[in-house]
Short mmCIF file of C-alpha atoms in Angstrom, two decimals:
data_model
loop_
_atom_site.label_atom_id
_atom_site.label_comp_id
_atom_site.label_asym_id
_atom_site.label_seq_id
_atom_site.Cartn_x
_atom_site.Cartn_y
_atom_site.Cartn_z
CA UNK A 1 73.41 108.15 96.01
CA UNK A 2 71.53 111.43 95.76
CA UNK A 3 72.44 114.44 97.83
CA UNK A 4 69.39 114.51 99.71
CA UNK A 5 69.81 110.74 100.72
CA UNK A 6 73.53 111.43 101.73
CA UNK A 7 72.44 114.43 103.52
CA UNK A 8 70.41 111.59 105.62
CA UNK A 9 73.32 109.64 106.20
CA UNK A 10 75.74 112.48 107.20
CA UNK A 11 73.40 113.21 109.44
CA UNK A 12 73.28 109.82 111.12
CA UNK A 13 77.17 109.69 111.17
CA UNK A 14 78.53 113.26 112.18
CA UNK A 15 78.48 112.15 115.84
CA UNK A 16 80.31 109.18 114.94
CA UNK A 17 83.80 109.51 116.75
CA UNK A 18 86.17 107.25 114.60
CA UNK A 19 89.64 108.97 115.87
CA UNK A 20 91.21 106.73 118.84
CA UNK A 21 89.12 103.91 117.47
CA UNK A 22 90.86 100.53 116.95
CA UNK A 23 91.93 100.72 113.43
CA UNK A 24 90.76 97.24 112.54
CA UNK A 25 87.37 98.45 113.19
CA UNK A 26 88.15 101.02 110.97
CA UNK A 27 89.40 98.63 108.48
CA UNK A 28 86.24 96.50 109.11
CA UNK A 29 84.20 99.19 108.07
CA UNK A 30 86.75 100.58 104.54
CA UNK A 31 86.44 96.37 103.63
CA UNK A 32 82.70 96.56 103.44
CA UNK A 33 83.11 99.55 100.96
CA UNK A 34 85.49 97.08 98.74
CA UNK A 35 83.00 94.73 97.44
CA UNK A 36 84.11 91.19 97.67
CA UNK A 37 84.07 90.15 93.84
CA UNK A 38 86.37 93.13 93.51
CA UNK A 39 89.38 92.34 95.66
CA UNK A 40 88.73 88.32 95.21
CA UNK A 41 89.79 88.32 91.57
CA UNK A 42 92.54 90.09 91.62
CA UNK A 43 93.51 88.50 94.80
CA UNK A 44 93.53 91.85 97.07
CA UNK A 45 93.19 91.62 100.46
CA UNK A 46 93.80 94.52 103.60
CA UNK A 47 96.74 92.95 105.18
CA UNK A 48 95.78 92.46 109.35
CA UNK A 49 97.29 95.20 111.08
CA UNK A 50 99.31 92.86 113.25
CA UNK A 51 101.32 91.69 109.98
CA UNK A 52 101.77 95.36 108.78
CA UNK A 53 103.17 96.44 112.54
CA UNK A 54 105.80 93.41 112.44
CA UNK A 55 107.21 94.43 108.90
CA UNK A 56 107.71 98.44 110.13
CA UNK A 57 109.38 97.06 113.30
CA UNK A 58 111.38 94.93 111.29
CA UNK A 59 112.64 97.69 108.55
CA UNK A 60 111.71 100.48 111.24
CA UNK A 61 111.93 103.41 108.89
CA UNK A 62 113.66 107.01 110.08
CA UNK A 63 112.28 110.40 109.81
CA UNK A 64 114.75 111.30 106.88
CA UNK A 65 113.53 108.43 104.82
CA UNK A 66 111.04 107.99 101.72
CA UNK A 67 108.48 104.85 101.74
CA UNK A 68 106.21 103.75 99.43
CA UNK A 69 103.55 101.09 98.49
CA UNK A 70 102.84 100.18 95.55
CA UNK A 71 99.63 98.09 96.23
CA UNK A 72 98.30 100.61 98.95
CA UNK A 73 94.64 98.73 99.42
CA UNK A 74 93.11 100.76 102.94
CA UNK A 75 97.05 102.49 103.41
CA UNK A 76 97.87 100.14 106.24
CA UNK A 77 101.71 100.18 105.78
CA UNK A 78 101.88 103.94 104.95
CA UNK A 79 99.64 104.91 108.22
CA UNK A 80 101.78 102.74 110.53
CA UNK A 81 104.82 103.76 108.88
CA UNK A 82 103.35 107.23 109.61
CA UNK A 83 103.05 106.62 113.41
CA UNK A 84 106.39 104.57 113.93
CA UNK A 85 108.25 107.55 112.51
CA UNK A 86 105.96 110.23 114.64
CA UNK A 87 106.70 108.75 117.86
CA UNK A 88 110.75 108.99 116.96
CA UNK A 89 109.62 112.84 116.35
CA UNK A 90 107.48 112.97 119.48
CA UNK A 91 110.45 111.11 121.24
CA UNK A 92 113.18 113.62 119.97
CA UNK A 93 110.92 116.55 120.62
CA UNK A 94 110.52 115.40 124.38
CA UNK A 95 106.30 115.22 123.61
CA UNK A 96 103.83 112.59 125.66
CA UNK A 97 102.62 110.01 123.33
CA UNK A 98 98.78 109.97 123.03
CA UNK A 99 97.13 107.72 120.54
CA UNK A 100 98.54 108.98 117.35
CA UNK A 101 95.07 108.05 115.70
CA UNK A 102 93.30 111.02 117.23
CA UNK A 103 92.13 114.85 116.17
CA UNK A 104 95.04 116.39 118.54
CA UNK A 105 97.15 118.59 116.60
CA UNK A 106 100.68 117.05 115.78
CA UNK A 107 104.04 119.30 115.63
CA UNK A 108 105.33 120.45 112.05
CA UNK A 109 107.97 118.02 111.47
CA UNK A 110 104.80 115.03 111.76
CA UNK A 111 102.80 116.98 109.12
CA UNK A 112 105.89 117.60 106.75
CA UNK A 113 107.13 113.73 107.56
CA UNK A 114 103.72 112.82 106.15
CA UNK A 115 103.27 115.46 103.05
CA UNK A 116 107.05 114.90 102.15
CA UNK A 117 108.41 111.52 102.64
CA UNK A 118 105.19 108.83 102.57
CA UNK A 119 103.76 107.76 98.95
CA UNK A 120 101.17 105.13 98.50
CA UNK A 121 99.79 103.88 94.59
CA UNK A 122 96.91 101.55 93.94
CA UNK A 123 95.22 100.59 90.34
CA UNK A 124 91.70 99.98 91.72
CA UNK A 125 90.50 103.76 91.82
CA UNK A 126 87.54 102.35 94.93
CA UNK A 127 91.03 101.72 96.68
CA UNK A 128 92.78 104.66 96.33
CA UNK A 129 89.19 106.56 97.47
CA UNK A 130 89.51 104.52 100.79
CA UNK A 131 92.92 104.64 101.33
CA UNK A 132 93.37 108.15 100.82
CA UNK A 133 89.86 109.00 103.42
CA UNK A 134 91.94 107.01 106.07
CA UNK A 135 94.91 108.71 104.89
CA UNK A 136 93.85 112.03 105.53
CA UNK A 137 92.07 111.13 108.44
CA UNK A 138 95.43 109.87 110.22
CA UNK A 139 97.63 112.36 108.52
CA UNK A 140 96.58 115.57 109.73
CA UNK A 141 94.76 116.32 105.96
CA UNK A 142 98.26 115.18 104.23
CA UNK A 143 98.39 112.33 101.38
CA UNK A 144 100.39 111.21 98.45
CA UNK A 145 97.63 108.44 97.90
CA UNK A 146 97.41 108.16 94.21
CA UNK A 147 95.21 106.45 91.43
CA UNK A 148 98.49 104.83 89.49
CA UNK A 149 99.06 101.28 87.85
CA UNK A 150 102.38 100.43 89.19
CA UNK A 151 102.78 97.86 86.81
CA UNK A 152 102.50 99.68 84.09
CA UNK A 153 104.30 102.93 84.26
CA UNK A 154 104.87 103.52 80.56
CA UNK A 155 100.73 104.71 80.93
CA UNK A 156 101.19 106.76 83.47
CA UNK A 157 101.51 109.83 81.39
CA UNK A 158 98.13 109.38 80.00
CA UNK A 159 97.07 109.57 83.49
CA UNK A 160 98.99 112.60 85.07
CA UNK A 161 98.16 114.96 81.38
CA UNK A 162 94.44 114.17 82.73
CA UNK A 163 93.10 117.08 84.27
CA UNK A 164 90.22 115.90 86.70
CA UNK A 165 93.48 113.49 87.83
CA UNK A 166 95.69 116.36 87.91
CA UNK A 167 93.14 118.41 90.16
CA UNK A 168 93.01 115.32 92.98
CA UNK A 169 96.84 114.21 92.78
CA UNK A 170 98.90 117.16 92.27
CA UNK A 171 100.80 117.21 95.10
CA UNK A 172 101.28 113.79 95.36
CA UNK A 173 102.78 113.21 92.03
CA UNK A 174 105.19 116.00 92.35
CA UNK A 175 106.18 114.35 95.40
CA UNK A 176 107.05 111.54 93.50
CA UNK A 177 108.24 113.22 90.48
CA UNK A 178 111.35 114.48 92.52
CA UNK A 179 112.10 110.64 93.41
CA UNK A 180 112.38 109.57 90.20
CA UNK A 181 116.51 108.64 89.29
CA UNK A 182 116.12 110.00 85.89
CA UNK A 183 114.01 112.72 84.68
CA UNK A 184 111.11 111.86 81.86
CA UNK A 185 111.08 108.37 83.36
CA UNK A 186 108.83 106.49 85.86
CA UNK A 187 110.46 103.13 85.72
CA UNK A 188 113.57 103.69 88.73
CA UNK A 189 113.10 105.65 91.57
CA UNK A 190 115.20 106.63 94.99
CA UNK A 191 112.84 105.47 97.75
CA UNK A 192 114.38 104.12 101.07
CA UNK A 193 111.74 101.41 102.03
CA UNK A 194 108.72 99.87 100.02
CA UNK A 195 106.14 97.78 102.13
CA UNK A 196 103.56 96.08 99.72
CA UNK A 197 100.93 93.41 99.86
CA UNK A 198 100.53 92.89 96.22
CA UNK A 199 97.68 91.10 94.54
CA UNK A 200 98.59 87.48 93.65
CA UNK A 201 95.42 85.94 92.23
CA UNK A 202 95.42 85.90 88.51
CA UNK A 203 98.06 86.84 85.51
CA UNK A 204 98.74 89.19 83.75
CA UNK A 205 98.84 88.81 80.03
CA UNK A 206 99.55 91.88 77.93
CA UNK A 207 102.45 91.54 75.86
CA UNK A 208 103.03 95.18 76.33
CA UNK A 209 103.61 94.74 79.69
CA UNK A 210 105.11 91.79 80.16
CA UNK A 211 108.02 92.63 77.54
CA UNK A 212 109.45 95.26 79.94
CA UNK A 213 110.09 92.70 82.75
CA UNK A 214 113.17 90.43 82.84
CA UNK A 215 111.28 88.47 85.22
CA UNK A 216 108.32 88.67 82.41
CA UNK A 217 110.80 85.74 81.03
CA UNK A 218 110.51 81.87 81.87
CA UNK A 219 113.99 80.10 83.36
CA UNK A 220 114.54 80.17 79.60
CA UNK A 221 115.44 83.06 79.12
CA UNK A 222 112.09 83.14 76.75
CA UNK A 223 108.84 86.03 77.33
CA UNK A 224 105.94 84.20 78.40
CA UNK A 225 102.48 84.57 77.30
CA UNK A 226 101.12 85.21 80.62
CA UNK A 227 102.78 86.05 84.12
CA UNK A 228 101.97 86.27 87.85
CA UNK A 229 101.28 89.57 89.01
CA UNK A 230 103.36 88.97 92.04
CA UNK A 231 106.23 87.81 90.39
CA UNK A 232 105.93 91.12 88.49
CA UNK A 233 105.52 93.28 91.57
CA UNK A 234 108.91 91.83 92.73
CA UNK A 235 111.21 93.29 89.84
CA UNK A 236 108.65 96.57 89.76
CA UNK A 237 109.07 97.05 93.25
CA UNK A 238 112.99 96.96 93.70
CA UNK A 239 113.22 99.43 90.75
CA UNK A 240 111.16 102.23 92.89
CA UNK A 241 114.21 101.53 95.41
CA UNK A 242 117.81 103.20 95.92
CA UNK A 243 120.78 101.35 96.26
CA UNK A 244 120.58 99.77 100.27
CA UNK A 245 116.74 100.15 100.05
CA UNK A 246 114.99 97.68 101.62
CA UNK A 247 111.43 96.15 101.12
CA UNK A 248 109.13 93.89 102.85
CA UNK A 249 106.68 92.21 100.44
CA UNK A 250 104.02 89.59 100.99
CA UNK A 251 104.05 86.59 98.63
CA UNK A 252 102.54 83.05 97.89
CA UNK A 253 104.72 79.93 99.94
CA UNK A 254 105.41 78.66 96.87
CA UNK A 255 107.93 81.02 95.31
CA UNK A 256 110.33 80.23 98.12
CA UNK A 257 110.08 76.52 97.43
CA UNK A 258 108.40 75.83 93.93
CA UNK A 259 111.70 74.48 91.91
CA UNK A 260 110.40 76.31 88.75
CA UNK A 261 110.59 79.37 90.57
CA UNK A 262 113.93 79.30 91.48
CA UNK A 263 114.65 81.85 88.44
CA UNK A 264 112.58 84.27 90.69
CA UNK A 265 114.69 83.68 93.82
CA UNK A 266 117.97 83.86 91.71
CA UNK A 267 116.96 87.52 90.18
CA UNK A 268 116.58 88.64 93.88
CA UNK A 269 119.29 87.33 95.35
CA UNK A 270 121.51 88.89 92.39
CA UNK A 271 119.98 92.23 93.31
CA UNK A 272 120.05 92.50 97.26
CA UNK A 273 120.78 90.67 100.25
CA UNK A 274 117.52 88.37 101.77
CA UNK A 275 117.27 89.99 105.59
CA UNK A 276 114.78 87.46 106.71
CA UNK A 277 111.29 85.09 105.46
CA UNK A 278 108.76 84.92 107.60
CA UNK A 279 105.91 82.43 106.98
CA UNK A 280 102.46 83.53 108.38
CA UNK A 281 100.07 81.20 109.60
CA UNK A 282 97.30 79.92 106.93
CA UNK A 283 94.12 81.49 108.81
CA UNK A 284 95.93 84.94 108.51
CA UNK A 285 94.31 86.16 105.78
CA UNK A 286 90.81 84.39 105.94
CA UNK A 287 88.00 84.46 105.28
CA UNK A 288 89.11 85.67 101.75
CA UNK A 289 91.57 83.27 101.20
CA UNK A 290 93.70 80.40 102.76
CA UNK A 291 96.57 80.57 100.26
CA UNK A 292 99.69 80.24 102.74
CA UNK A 293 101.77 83.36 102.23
CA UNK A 294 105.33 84.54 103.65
CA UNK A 295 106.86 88.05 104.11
CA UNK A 296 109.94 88.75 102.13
CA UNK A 297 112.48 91.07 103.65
CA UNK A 298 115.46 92.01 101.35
CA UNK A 299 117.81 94.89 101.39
CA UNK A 300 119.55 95.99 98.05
CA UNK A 301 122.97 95.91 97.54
CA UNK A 302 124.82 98.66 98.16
CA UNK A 303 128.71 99.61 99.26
CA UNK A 304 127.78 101.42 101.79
CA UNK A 305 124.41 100.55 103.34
CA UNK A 306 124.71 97.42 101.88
CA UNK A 307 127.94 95.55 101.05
CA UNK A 308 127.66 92.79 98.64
CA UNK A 309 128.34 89.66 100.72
CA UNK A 310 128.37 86.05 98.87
CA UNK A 311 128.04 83.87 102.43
CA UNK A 312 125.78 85.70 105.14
CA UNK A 313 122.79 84.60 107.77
CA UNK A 314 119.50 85.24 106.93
CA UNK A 315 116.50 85.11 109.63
CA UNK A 316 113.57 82.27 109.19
CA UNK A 317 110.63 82.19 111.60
CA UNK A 318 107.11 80.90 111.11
CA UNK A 319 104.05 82.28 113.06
CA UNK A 320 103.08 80.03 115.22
CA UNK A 321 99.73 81.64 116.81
CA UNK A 322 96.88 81.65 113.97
CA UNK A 323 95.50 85.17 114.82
CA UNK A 324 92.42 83.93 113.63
CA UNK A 325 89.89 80.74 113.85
CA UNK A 326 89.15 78.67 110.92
CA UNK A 327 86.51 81.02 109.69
CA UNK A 328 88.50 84.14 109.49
CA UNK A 329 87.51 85.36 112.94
CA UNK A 330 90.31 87.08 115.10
CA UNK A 331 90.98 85.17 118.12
CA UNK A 332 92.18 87.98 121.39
CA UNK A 333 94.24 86.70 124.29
CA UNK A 334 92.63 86.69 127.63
CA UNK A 335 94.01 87.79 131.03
CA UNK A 336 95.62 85.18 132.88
CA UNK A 337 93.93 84.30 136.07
CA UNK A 338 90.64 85.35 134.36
CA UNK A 339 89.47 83.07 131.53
CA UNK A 340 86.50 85.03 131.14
CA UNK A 341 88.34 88.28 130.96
CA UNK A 342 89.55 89.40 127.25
CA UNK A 343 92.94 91.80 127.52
CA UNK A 344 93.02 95.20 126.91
CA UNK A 345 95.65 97.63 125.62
CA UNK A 346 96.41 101.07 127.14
CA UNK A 347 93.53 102.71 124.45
CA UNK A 348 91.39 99.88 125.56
CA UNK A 349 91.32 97.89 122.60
CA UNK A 350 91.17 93.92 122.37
CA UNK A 351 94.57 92.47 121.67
CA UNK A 352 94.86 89.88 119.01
CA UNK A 353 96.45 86.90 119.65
CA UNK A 354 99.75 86.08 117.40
CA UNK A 355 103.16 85.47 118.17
CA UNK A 356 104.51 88.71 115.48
CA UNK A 357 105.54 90.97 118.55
CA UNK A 358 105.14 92.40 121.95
CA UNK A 359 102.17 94.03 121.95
CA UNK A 360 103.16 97.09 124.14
CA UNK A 361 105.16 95.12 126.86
CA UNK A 362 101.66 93.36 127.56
CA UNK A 363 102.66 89.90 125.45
CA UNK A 364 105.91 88.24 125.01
CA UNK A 365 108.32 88.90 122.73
CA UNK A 366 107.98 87.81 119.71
CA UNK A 367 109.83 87.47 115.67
CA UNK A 368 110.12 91.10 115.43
CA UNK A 369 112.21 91.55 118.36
CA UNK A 370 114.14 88.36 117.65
CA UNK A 371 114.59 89.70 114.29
CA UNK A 372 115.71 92.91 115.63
CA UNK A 373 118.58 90.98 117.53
CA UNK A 374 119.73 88.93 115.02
CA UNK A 375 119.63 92.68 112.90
CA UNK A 376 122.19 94.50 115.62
CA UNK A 377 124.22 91.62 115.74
CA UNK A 378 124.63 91.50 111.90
CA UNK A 379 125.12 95.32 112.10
CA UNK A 380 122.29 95.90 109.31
CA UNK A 381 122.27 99.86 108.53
CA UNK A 382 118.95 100.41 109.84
CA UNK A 383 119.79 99.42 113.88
#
């Protein structure tokens, strides 16, 4: 685009008012950006907001805490990691909640919440360019968005010695530099939570890559020539966190019940205790894709946080409501009494239809808040 024809279109858009807007119109608007050929082949796909609220209620992250995602897409689980944590702050600081999408100025301890403690990486470098404009739209100017293969961190020195990568990321990567468990190393690091929706169309099949996974091995014991990312993502991701870290990560059905998968499942359950599975309904993430997926929720052993237990509870639910039609369409609930009435939120927005959570003590309660119960009454560290 030349400058005179995005002069044109700043122009048209300046008067645009996108704070307080529903952030799936938002998201509407970052997906066009993403062509389609790009996410489809790699199998990445914005994860509904809905399905990114019920995983932060379900780990619900503190203000002291460092979280991460390692497949950021449009920053969905950063941004409402973001404003779970802020309205703690603006609880604790005795503030009125507004919409915490909006121009308002926050208090300090939001911005330095945001510019200390949440980190977001994505390999697609469109991604990270969208994910880091909503970003800084949402975080008062603050991100630690960064352009970063998290698969293969033995490269990501090449990267950070670049200087036109040095001049956008700076900040960010120094963030994450002081994370790291060892110095000179960017394979273990000391976050608190990760929340990811990693790609899981395609393999990978570099040798070079694959050789520094366990899980890069077959049941066998035996490298294979070619891996899913997915199963990759899973050993990647619990090395970015501390002992009694805890993750939420999206993932084909099939690893939870494919028999020649069971080496996956085995590796985790080694490695940390399995909070809860959630399976999502099949229309959740159409119309890209159909693939039935569930949320992992894990915490890693720790003596502490974390005691290793051999015999312990762990919380199933399946989403009943589809959230959308057939054709990927989002179906809203309508007022009762009034069929021809479509419910509204306190910002005005149309509420989706799913069964995840109470949507602001409009809807019933829903696996979130059963999950929460079933976390007090297990005592999990984080309730």
């Amino acid at each position: 685009m030349t400058a005179s024809h995005l002069a044109v279109c700043v122009a048209s858009l300046q008067d645009v008012k996108l704070f307080n807007s529903n952030l799936d119109v938002v998201d509407d608007a970052f997906e066009y950006l993403m062509s389609k050929s790009q996410k489809g082949e790699k199998g990445q796909y914005f994860t509904p907001r809905y399905v990114i609220d019920m995983c932060v209620k379900m780990l619900n992250p503190k203000e002291d805490e460092y979280m991460i995602d390692t497949a950021a897409g449009s920053c969905g689980f950063p941004v409402h990691t973001m404003f779970h944590v802020w309205k703690q702050i603006l609880d604790r600081l005795g503030i009125k909640q507004s919409h915490l999408f909006s121009s308002e100025k926050k208090p300090p301890e939001c911005e330095e919440y945001v510019r200390e403690h949440v980190f977001a990486i994505d390999f697609d470098t469109k991604a990270v360019r969208v994910a880091r404009t909503l970003n800084l739209i949402a975080g008062d100017g603050r991100t630690n968005v960064m352009h970063l293969n998290t698969l293969d961190y033995d490269r990501w020195d090449d990267f950070t010695k670049d200087e036109d990568w040095e001049d956008i990321y700076h900040d960010g990567w120094k963030g994450l530099r002081a994370l790291r468990k060892t110095r000179n190393q960017n394979r273990d690091f000391k976050f608190d939570i990760l929340m990811a929706n990693p790609p899981f169309a395609g393999d990978i099949k570099e040798s070079r890559i694959i050789s520094k996974y366990e899980l890069g091995k077959n049941s066998k014991g035996k490298y294979q020539n070619k891996v899913g990312r997915d199963i990759l993502f899973i050993e990647r991701n619990l090395s970015f966190l501390k002992d009694g870290g805890r993750m939420a990560i999206v993932l084909p059905q099939g690893r939870f019940s494919n028999a020649s998968d069971k080496y996956i499942r085995d590796y985790i359950a080694e490695r940390c205790r399995i909070l809860a599975v959630v399976g999502l309904h099949g229309n959740v993430f159409k119309p890209h894709t159909g693939t039935k997926t569930s949320v992992l929720f894990v915490q890693k052993w720790d003596d502490k946080l974390c005691p290793r237990k051999e015999d312990y509870p762990i919380f199933f639910a399946t989403m009943k409501e589809p959230s959308k039609d057939n054709s990927g369409e989002k179906i809203y609930r309508v007022v009762e009494g009034d069929e021809g009435a479509y419910m509204l939120d306190e910002h005005h927005h149309l509420v989706v239809k799913h069964d995840l959570y109470n949507h602001d003590g409009l809807t019933e309660d829903g696996i979130a808040e059963a999950f929460i119960e079933f976390a007090k009454k297990e005592k999990l560290s984080f309730f």
